[in-house]
Short mmCIF file of C-alpha atoms and ligand atoms in Angstrom, two decimals:
data_model
loop_
_atom_site.label_atom_id
_atom_site.label_comp_id
_atom_site.label_asym_id
_atom_site.label_seq_id
_atom_site.Cartn_x
_atom_site.Cartn_y
_atom_site.Cartn_z
CA UNK V 1 -5.02 140.79 98.96
CA UNK V 2 -1.92 143.00 99.07
CA UNK V 3 -0.71 145.03 96.07
CA UNK V 4 2.04 142.47 95.61
CA UNK V 5 -0.42 139.58 95.49
CA UNK V 6 -2.51 141.54 93.00
CA UNK V 7 0.56 142.22 90.81
CA UNK V 8 1.53 138.54 90.97
CA UNK V 9 -1.96 137.40 89.95
CA UNK V 10 -2.10 139.95 87.07
CA UNK V 11 1.35 139.08 85.71
CA UNK V 12 0.96 135.29 85.91
CA UNK V 13 -2.52 135.54 84.36
CA UNK V 14 -1.27 137.67 81.45
CA UNK V 15 1.72 135.38 80.91
CA UNK V 16 -0.48 132.29 80.74
CA UNK V 17 -2.80 134.08 78.35
CA UNK V 18 -0.03 135.50 76.08
CA UNK V 19 -1.02 134.59 72.51
CA UNK V 20 2.43 134.74 70.92
CA UNK V 21 6.14 135.17 71.47
CA UNK V 22 5.99 138.92 70.76
CA UNK V 23 3.26 139.46 73.36
CA UNK V 24 5.26 137.41 75.85
CA UNK V 25 8.36 139.53 75.24
CA UNK V 26 6.34 142.72 75.95
CA UNK V 27 5.20 141.20 79.24
CA UNK V 28 8.79 140.35 80.18
CA UNK V 29 9.89 143.94 79.53
CA UNK V 30 6.86 145.23 81.42
CA UNK V 31 7.78 143.11 84.49
CA UNK V 32 11.54 142.63 84.47
CA UNK V 33 12.87 145.28 82.04
CA UNK V 34 14.79 148.38 83.12
CA UNK V 35 11.61 150.26 83.95
CA UNK V 36 9.64 147.12 84.80
CA UNK V 37 7.28 146.70 87.75
CA UNK V 38 9.35 144.08 89.56
CA UNK V 39 12.60 145.93 88.81
CA UNK V 40 11.04 148.96 90.50
CA UNK V 41 10.10 146.88 93.54
CA UNK V 42 13.63 145.46 93.78
CA UNK V 43 15.06 148.99 93.66
CA UNK V 44 12.68 150.08 96.45
CA UNK V 45 14.31 147.54 98.80
CA UNK V 46 17.31 149.93 99.10
CA UNK V 47 15.16 152.62 100.75
CA UNK V 48 13.60 150.33 103.38
CA UNK V 49 14.48 149.82 107.02
CA UNK V 50 16.24 146.51 107.78
CA UNK V 51 13.09 145.16 109.49
CA UNK V 52 10.86 146.09 106.56
CA UNK V 53 13.38 144.67 104.05
CA UNK V 54 13.46 141.36 105.95
CA UNK V 55 9.74 140.96 105.31
CA UNK V 56 9.49 142.49 101.78
CA UNK V 57 12.77 141.14 100.38
CA UNK V 58 11.74 137.46 100.18
CA UNK V 59 8.29 138.40 98.85
CA UNK V 60 9.66 140.55 96.01
CA UNK V 61 12.38 138.03 95.12
CA UNK V 62 9.80 135.25 95.28
CA UNK V 63 7.63 137.21 92.88
CA UNK V 64 10.55 137.72 90.48
CA UNK V 65 11.33 134.00 90.51
CA UNK V 66 7.72 133.02 89.94
CA UNK V 67 7.38 135.44 87.01
CA UNK V 68 10.72 134.35 85.46
CA UNK V 69 9.66 130.73 85.69
CA UNK V 70 6.22 131.44 84.19
CA UNK V 71 7.81 133.37 81.31
CA UNK V 72 10.14 130.41 80.56
CA UNK V 73 7.32 127.87 80.69
CA UNK V 74 5.03 129.94 78.47
CA UNK V 75 7.88 130.58 76.00
CA UNK V 76 8.57 126.85 75.67
CA UNK V 77 4.86 126.14 75.17
CA UNK V 78 4.54 128.82 72.48
CA UNK V 79 7.67 127.61 70.64
CA UNK V 80 6.36 124.05 70.64
CA UNK V 81 3.08 125.31 69.22
CA UNK V 82 4.89 127.24 66.46
CA UNK V 83 6.96 124.16 65.56
CA UNK V 84 3.90 121.89 65.54
CA UNK V 85 2.05 124.32 63.30
CA UNK V 86 5.00 124.38 60.86
CA UNK V 87 5.32 120.60 60.84
CA UNK V 88 1.58 120.24 60.23
CA UNK V 89 1.85 122.54 57.19
CA UNK V 90 5.00 120.94 55.77
CA UNK V 91 4.11 117.56 54.39
CA UNK V 92 7.07 115.67 52.96
CA UNK V 93 6.17 113.05 50.34
CA UNK V 94 8.87 110.42 50.66
CA UNK V 95 7.42 108.45 47.74
CA UNK V 96 8.23 111.22 45.19
CA UNK V 97 11.07 110.28 42.80
CA UNK V 98 14.29 112.32 43.27
CA UNK V 99 15.22 114.98 40.68
CA UNK V 100 17.38 113.48 37.94
CA UNK V 101 21.03 114.54 38.23
CA UNK V 102 22.72 115.40 34.92
CA UNK V 103 24.86 112.48 33.79
CA UNK V 104 27.62 112.49 31.20
CA UNK V 105 29.08 109.48 29.44
CA UNK V 106 32.30 108.36 27.84
CA UNK V 107 32.94 110.47 24.71
CA UNK V 108 32.88 108.48 21.44
CA UNK V 109 36.50 109.49 20.78
CA UNK V 110 37.58 108.10 24.16
CA UNK V 111 35.45 105.03 23.58
CA UNK V 112 37.17 104.38 20.24
CA UNK V 113 40.63 104.99 21.76
CA UNK V 114 39.85 102.36 24.41
CA UNK V 115 38.61 99.94 21.76
CA UNK V 116 41.77 100.46 19.69
CA UNK V 117 44.00 99.84 22.71
CA UNK V 118 42.07 96.65 23.48
CA UNK V 119 42.12 95.27 19.93
CA UNK V 120 45.80 96.01 19.38
CA UNK V 121 46.76 94.70 22.83
CA UNK V 122 45.46 91.32 21.65
CA UNK V 123 47.85 91.59 18.69
CA UNK V 124 50.81 92.37 20.97
CA UNK V 125 50.89 96.16 20.50
CA UNK V 126 51.64 98.54 23.39
CA UNK V 127 50.18 102.06 23.59
CA UNK V 128 52.82 104.80 23.20
CA UNK V 129 52.33 108.49 23.98
CA UNK V 130 54.48 111.59 23.58
CA UNK V 131 54.49 115.39 23.64
CA UNK V 132 51.91 117.43 21.71
CA UNK V 133 54.46 120.25 21.40
CA UNK V 134 57.11 118.84 19.13
CA UNK V 135 60.26 119.93 17.35
CA UNK V 136 60.60 120.14 13.62
CA UNK V 137 62.97 117.16 13.47
CA UNK V 138 60.68 114.58 15.15
CA UNK V 139 57.55 115.86 13.39
CA UNK V 140 58.95 116.32 9.86
CA UNK V 141 62.65 115.72 9.15
CA UNK V 142 62.88 112.19 10.63
CA UNK V 143 59.81 111.26 8.59
CA UNK V 144 61.49 112.15 5.31
CA UNK V 145 59.21 115.14 4.81
CA UNK V 146 61.26 117.55 2.67
CA UNK V 147 61.87 121.21 3.64
CA UNK V 148 59.66 122.24 0.72
CA UNK V 149 56.73 119.95 1.57
CA UNK V 150 53.41 121.87 1.74
CA UNK V 151 52.60 120.29 5.16
CA UNK V 152 55.48 122.34 6.58
CA UNK V 153 54.00 125.61 5.37
CA UNK V 154 53.06 128.22 7.95
CA UNK V 155 49.42 128.04 6.94
CA UNK V 156 49.13 124.28 7.56
CA UNK V 157 51.06 123.88 10.81
CA UNK V 158 50.77 125.77 14.12
CA UNK V 159 54.29 127.03 14.87
CA UNK V 160 55.50 128.64 18.09
CA UNK V 161 57.65 131.80 18.00
CA UNK V 162 61.24 130.72 17.18
CA UNK V 163 63.45 129.48 20.07
CA UNK V 164 66.69 131.42 20.77
CA UNK V 165 68.50 128.20 19.74
CA UNK V 166 66.83 128.47 16.34
CA UNK V 167 64.87 125.23 16.94
CA UNK V 168 61.39 125.30 15.44
CA UNK V 169 58.69 124.12 17.86
CA UNK V 170 55.17 123.27 16.71
CA UNK V 171 51.95 121.47 17.60
CA UNK V 172 52.43 117.96 16.23
CA UNK V 173 50.56 117.45 12.96
CA UNK V 174 50.37 113.65 13.43
CA UNK V 175 51.38 111.15 16.13
CA UNK V 176 54.31 109.84 14.00
CA UNK V 177 56.84 111.74 16.19
CA UNK V 178 55.78 109.50 19.11
CA UNK V 179 56.87 106.52 17.03
CA UNK V 180 60.13 108.16 16.03
CA UNK V 181 60.81 108.70 19.75
CA UNK V 182 59.92 105.05 20.47
CA UNK V 183 62.40 103.89 17.80
CA UNK V 184 65.12 106.14 19.21
CA UNK V 185 64.43 104.89 22.74
CA UNK V 186 64.56 101.22 21.62
CA UNK V 187 68.18 101.68 20.54
CA UNK V 188 68.03 100.10 17.08
CA UNK V 189 68.32 96.50 18.25
CA UNK V 190 64.88 95.25 19.29
CA UNK V 191 61.51 94.79 17.62
CA UNK V 192 58.70 97.37 18.14
CA UNK V 193 54.94 96.97 18.09
CA UNK V 194 53.08 100.09 19.17
CA UNK V 195 50.04 102.20 18.49
CA UNK V 196 50.18 105.95 19.16
CA UNK V 197 46.77 107.51 19.71
CA UNK V 198 46.35 111.17 20.62
CA UNK V 199 45.58 114.78 19.79
CA UNK V 200 47.00 116.30 16.63
CA UNK V 201 46.76 119.79 15.17
CA UNK V 202 46.49 121.33 11.74
CA UNK V 203 45.51 124.81 10.67
CA UNK V 204 42.29 123.63 9.08
CA UNK V 205 38.70 124.43 9.96
CA UNK V 206 35.51 123.67 8.06
CA UNK V 207 32.56 121.24 8.16
CA UNK V 208 34.83 118.21 7.91
CA UNK V 209 38.03 119.52 9.57
CA UNK V 210 38.72 120.83 13.08
CA UNK V 211 42.06 122.44 14.09
CA UNK V 212 42.49 119.76 16.75
CA UNK V 213 41.63 116.20 15.83
CA UNK V 214 42.53 112.73 17.04
CA UNK V 215 44.78 110.32 15.26
CA UNK V 216 46.03 106.82 15.81
CA UNK V 217 49.14 105.50 14.15
CA UNK V 218 50.59 102.03 14.35
CA UNK V 219 54.17 100.90 13.88
CA UNK V 220 55.82 97.50 13.64
CA UNK V 221 59.58 97.17 13.35
CA UNK V 222 61.14 93.72 13.11
CA UNK V 223 63.25 91.53 10.85
CA UNK V 224 61.52 90.15 7.76
CA UNK V 225 58.37 92.27 7.93
CA UNK V 226 56.39 92.30 4.66
CA UNK V 227 53.31 93.89 3.11
CA UNK V 228 51.52 90.62 3.99
CA UNK V 229 51.94 91.36 7.71
CA UNK V 230 50.54 94.85 7.14
CA UNK V 231 47.50 93.56 5.27
CA UNK V 232 46.69 90.80 7.79
CA UNK V 233 47.07 93.18 10.74
CA UNK V 234 44.79 95.83 9.24
CA UNK V 235 42.19 93.25 8.20
CA UNK V 236 42.19 91.69 11.68
CA UNK V 237 41.96 95.14 13.27
CA UNK V 238 39.09 96.38 11.07
CA UNK V 239 37.07 93.15 11.50
CA UNK V 240 37.41 93.43 15.29
CA UNK V 241 36.67 97.17 15.29
CA UNK V 242 33.53 96.96 13.14
CA UNK V 243 32.59 93.63 14.73
CA UNK V 244 31.93 91.96 11.40
CA UNK V 245 33.61 89.06 9.64
CA UNK V 246 32.53 90.27 6.20
CA UNK V 247 34.73 93.41 6.26
CA UNK V 248 36.48 93.62 2.88
CA UNK V 249 39.66 95.67 2.43
CA UNK V 250 40.88 97.35 -0.74
CA UNK V 251 44.48 98.56 -0.86
CA UNK V 252 45.12 101.35 -3.39
CA UNK V 253 48.66 102.41 -4.28
CA UNK V 254 49.43 105.83 -2.85
CA UNK V 255 52.29 108.04 -1.74
CA UNK V 256 53.57 109.15 1.67
CA UNK V 257 57.12 110.42 2.22
CA UNK V 258 57.50 108.13 5.27
CA UNK V 259 56.45 104.84 3.63
CA UNK V 260 57.50 103.04 0.45
CA UNK V 261 55.47 101.45 -1.00
CA UNK V 262 52.37 103.17 0.37
CA UNK V 263 48.73 102.15 0.22
CA UNK V 264 45.46 103.80 1.02
CA UNK V 265 43.03 101.35 2.63
CA UNK V 266 39.31 101.37 1.85
CA UNK V 267 36.64 99.23 3.52
CA UNK V 268 33.62 98.00 1.59
CA UNK V 269 30.09 98.87 2.56
CA UNK V 270 26.63 97.59 1.62
CA UNK V 271 23.49 99.64 1.24
CA UNK V 272 20.82 98.51 3.70
CA UNK V 273 17.62 100.49 3.36
CA UNK V 274 19.57 103.32 1.74
CA UNK V 275 22.08 103.44 4.60
CA UNK V 276 25.75 102.50 4.35
CA UNK V 277 26.63 99.51 6.51
CA UNK V 278 30.21 98.28 6.82
CA UNK V 279 30.67 94.88 5.17
CA UNK V 280 30.36 93.66 1.60
CA UNK V 281 31.63 95.64 -1.38
CA UNK V 282 28.84 97.69 -2.95
CA UNK V 283 30.89 100.81 -2.36
CA UNK V 284 34.18 101.84 -0.73
CA UNK V 285 35.13 104.21 2.05
CA UNK V 286 38.69 105.30 2.71
CA UNK V 287 39.63 104.59 6.35
CA UNK V 288 43.39 104.75 6.65
CA UNK V 289 46.78 105.29 5.08
CA UNK V 290 49.61 102.79 5.39
CA UNK V 291 52.81 101.42 3.94
CA UNK V 292 56.19 99.84 4.50
CA UNK V 293 58.36 102.19 6.56
CA UNK V 294 60.71 104.11 4.27
CA UNK V 295 64.35 103.02 4.79
CA UNK V 296 65.29 106.66 5.43
CA UNK V 297 62.80 106.71 8.33
CA UNK V 298 64.14 103.38 9.68
CA UNK V 299 67.60 104.95 9.64
CA UNK V 300 66.41 108.18 11.29
CA UNK V 301 64.91 106.03 14.06
CA UNK V 302 68.33 104.51 14.72
CA UNK V 303 67.83 101.12 12.98
CA UNK V 304 69.82 99.53 10.15
CA UNK V 305 67.38 99.32 7.19
CA UNK V 306 69.30 96.38 5.70
CA UNK V 307 68.41 94.32 8.77
CA UNK V 308 65.14 95.82 10.02
CA UNK V 309 61.92 96.44 8.16
CA UNK V 310 58.54 97.64 9.25
CA UNK V 311 55.06 98.72 8.39
CA UNK V 312 53.05 101.68 9.62
CA UNK V 313 49.58 103.09 9.29
CA UNK V 314 47.62 106.12 10.36
CA UNK V 315 44.02 107.20 10.57
CA UNK V 316 41.69 109.71 12.13
CA UNK V 317 39.95 108.53 15.31
CA UNK V 318 37.07 110.98 14.89
CA UNK V 319 36.47 109.47 11.46
CA UNK V 320 36.59 105.90 12.82
CA UNK V 321 34.05 106.87 15.50
CA UNK V 322 31.76 108.45 12.88
CA UNK V 323 31.89 105.30 10.73
CA UNK V 324 31.32 102.89 13.62
CA UNK V 325 28.54 104.82 15.34
CA UNK V 326 26.91 106.19 12.18
CA UNK V 327 27.51 109.83 13.15
CA UNK V 328 27.47 112.36 10.33
CA UNK V 329 28.63 115.72 11.73
CA UNK V 330 32.22 116.08 12.94
CA UNK V 331 31.47 119.37 14.72
CA UNK V 332 29.08 117.65 17.15
CA UNK V 333 32.15 115.92 18.64
CA UNK V 334 33.15 119.23 20.21
CA UNK V 335 29.74 120.60 21.27
CA UNK V 336 29.50 118.64 24.52
CA UNK V 337 25.77 118.13 23.98
CA UNK V 338 24.52 115.24 26.08
CA UNK V 339 21.45 114.78 23.86
CA UNK V 340 23.79 113.95 20.98
CA UNK V 341 25.50 111.22 23.05
CA UNK V 342 22.12 109.80 24.10
CA UNK V 343 20.91 109.84 20.49
CA UNK V 344 23.80 107.59 19.47
CA UNK V 345 23.22 105.25 22.41
CA UNK V 346 25.99 106.44 24.75
CA UNK V 347 24.95 106.31 28.39
CA UNK V 348 26.40 107.24 31.76
CA UNK V 349 26.97 103.69 32.88
CA UNK V 350 28.82 102.61 29.72
CA UNK V 351 32.03 100.77 30.25
CA UNK V 352 34.02 100.87 27.01
CA UNK V 353 33.75 97.46 25.38
CA UNK V 354 33.98 96.18 21.87
CA UNK V 355 30.25 95.77 21.42
CA UNK V 356 28.16 98.66 20.14
CA UNK V 357 27.70 100.81 17.07
CA UNK V 358 26.42 100.01 13.58
CA UNK V 359 28.09 96.60 13.40
CA UNK V 360 26.46 95.31 16.57
C1 2NL Z 401 47.06 109.03 6.89
C2 2NL Z 401 48.29 108.27 6.65
C3 2NL Z 401 50.11 107.27 7.69
C4 2NL Z 401 52.14 106.55 8.68
C5 2NL Z 401 50.99 107.30 8.73
C6 2NL Z 401 54.31 106.35 9.81
C7 2NL Z 401 54.98 106.55 10.99
C8 2NL Z 401 56.31 106.23 11.06
C9 2NL Z 401 56.95 105.72 10.00
C10 2NL Z 401 56.24 105.53 8.85
CL1 2NL Z 401 57.18 106.50 12.50
N1 2NL Z 401 54.94 105.85 8.76
N2 2NL Z 401 53.01 106.65 9.76
C11 2NL Z 401 52.39 105.73 7.60
C12 2NL Z 401 51.48 105.72 6.57
C13 2NL Z 401 50.34 106.48 6.59
O1 2NL Z 401 49.00 108.05 7.81
O2 2NL Z 401 46.31 109.22 5.98
N3 2NL Z 401 46.83 109.44 8.11
C14 2NL Z 401 45.67 110.15 8.48
#
């Protein structure tokens, strides 16, 4: 056996026996690297006579090819072994349930807004919206709220720094300005039936008040509108909202600058196992304020008060949600705690409908 045959046998034997990829790489360097055995042989070809090179050349090149091929084959075999070992250790249990993804749900305030839109749509009311940043005229003056009224005070209303024009801008304190804008847009010659739900702002913050809260107001303008229309509309609305036919209303005389006469509306409740349930008349809870639109406000909206009358009402949506769903802490509305929603029966797949809450 020549030296070359010996080298070939040694290299191919070691390659076949290589236990891992690292050992195989050492063998490759040892044979084919810069200072490798075969590299040395290839270099030696340069110093040979043409006759000698004709014999040795093919042998050395043949050896290089055989070793390269053996390295490749062994590498593939080792990689397959590594992969098989990993797959054997990694068992994947396809029957395990997937991790639960966090799921939100429709917020009670949004739910109630959708319910209000649905109930009033059946009564022919459209939903009107408007800016949350208002001017003093639409928020106060048009509503017959005098310059000296406490609601206009700096400590009750969020004002912006004065405009160069002198116009006072503020965060609307109710959604009435939306209705004033709707009257203006209607041009004083057609009936109006709208509700205006949305965010409102007052400089108030304690256990039962948040600086931002949600309000819905309703407005009807037409010829020959009476207190009877107001009472029927509110009774129909509250029966649909609380999903009970035994809802009893109590109208108490009150005062608002924008309505005359004005009435505060209470709904009766019964005590069932010590808990208040809407319906009956064992006790009363105030739910909204209302009245016949003041003729000054009809005029400010661009209508002739001798021809057109109207009624209006307003109430807090957060409060309506608390009453319907039996929630007792207003602050939880703003915590974004999913456990709170679950506790009151709100779930991710809810589609706002009229069924749910304490009346259901
Ligand atoms: C309450 C009372 C009320 C109105 C709001 C209104 C709007 C226009 C004209 C006349 Cl454009 N009135 N809104 C009327 C009566 C009561 O709200 O206690 N809200 C929380």
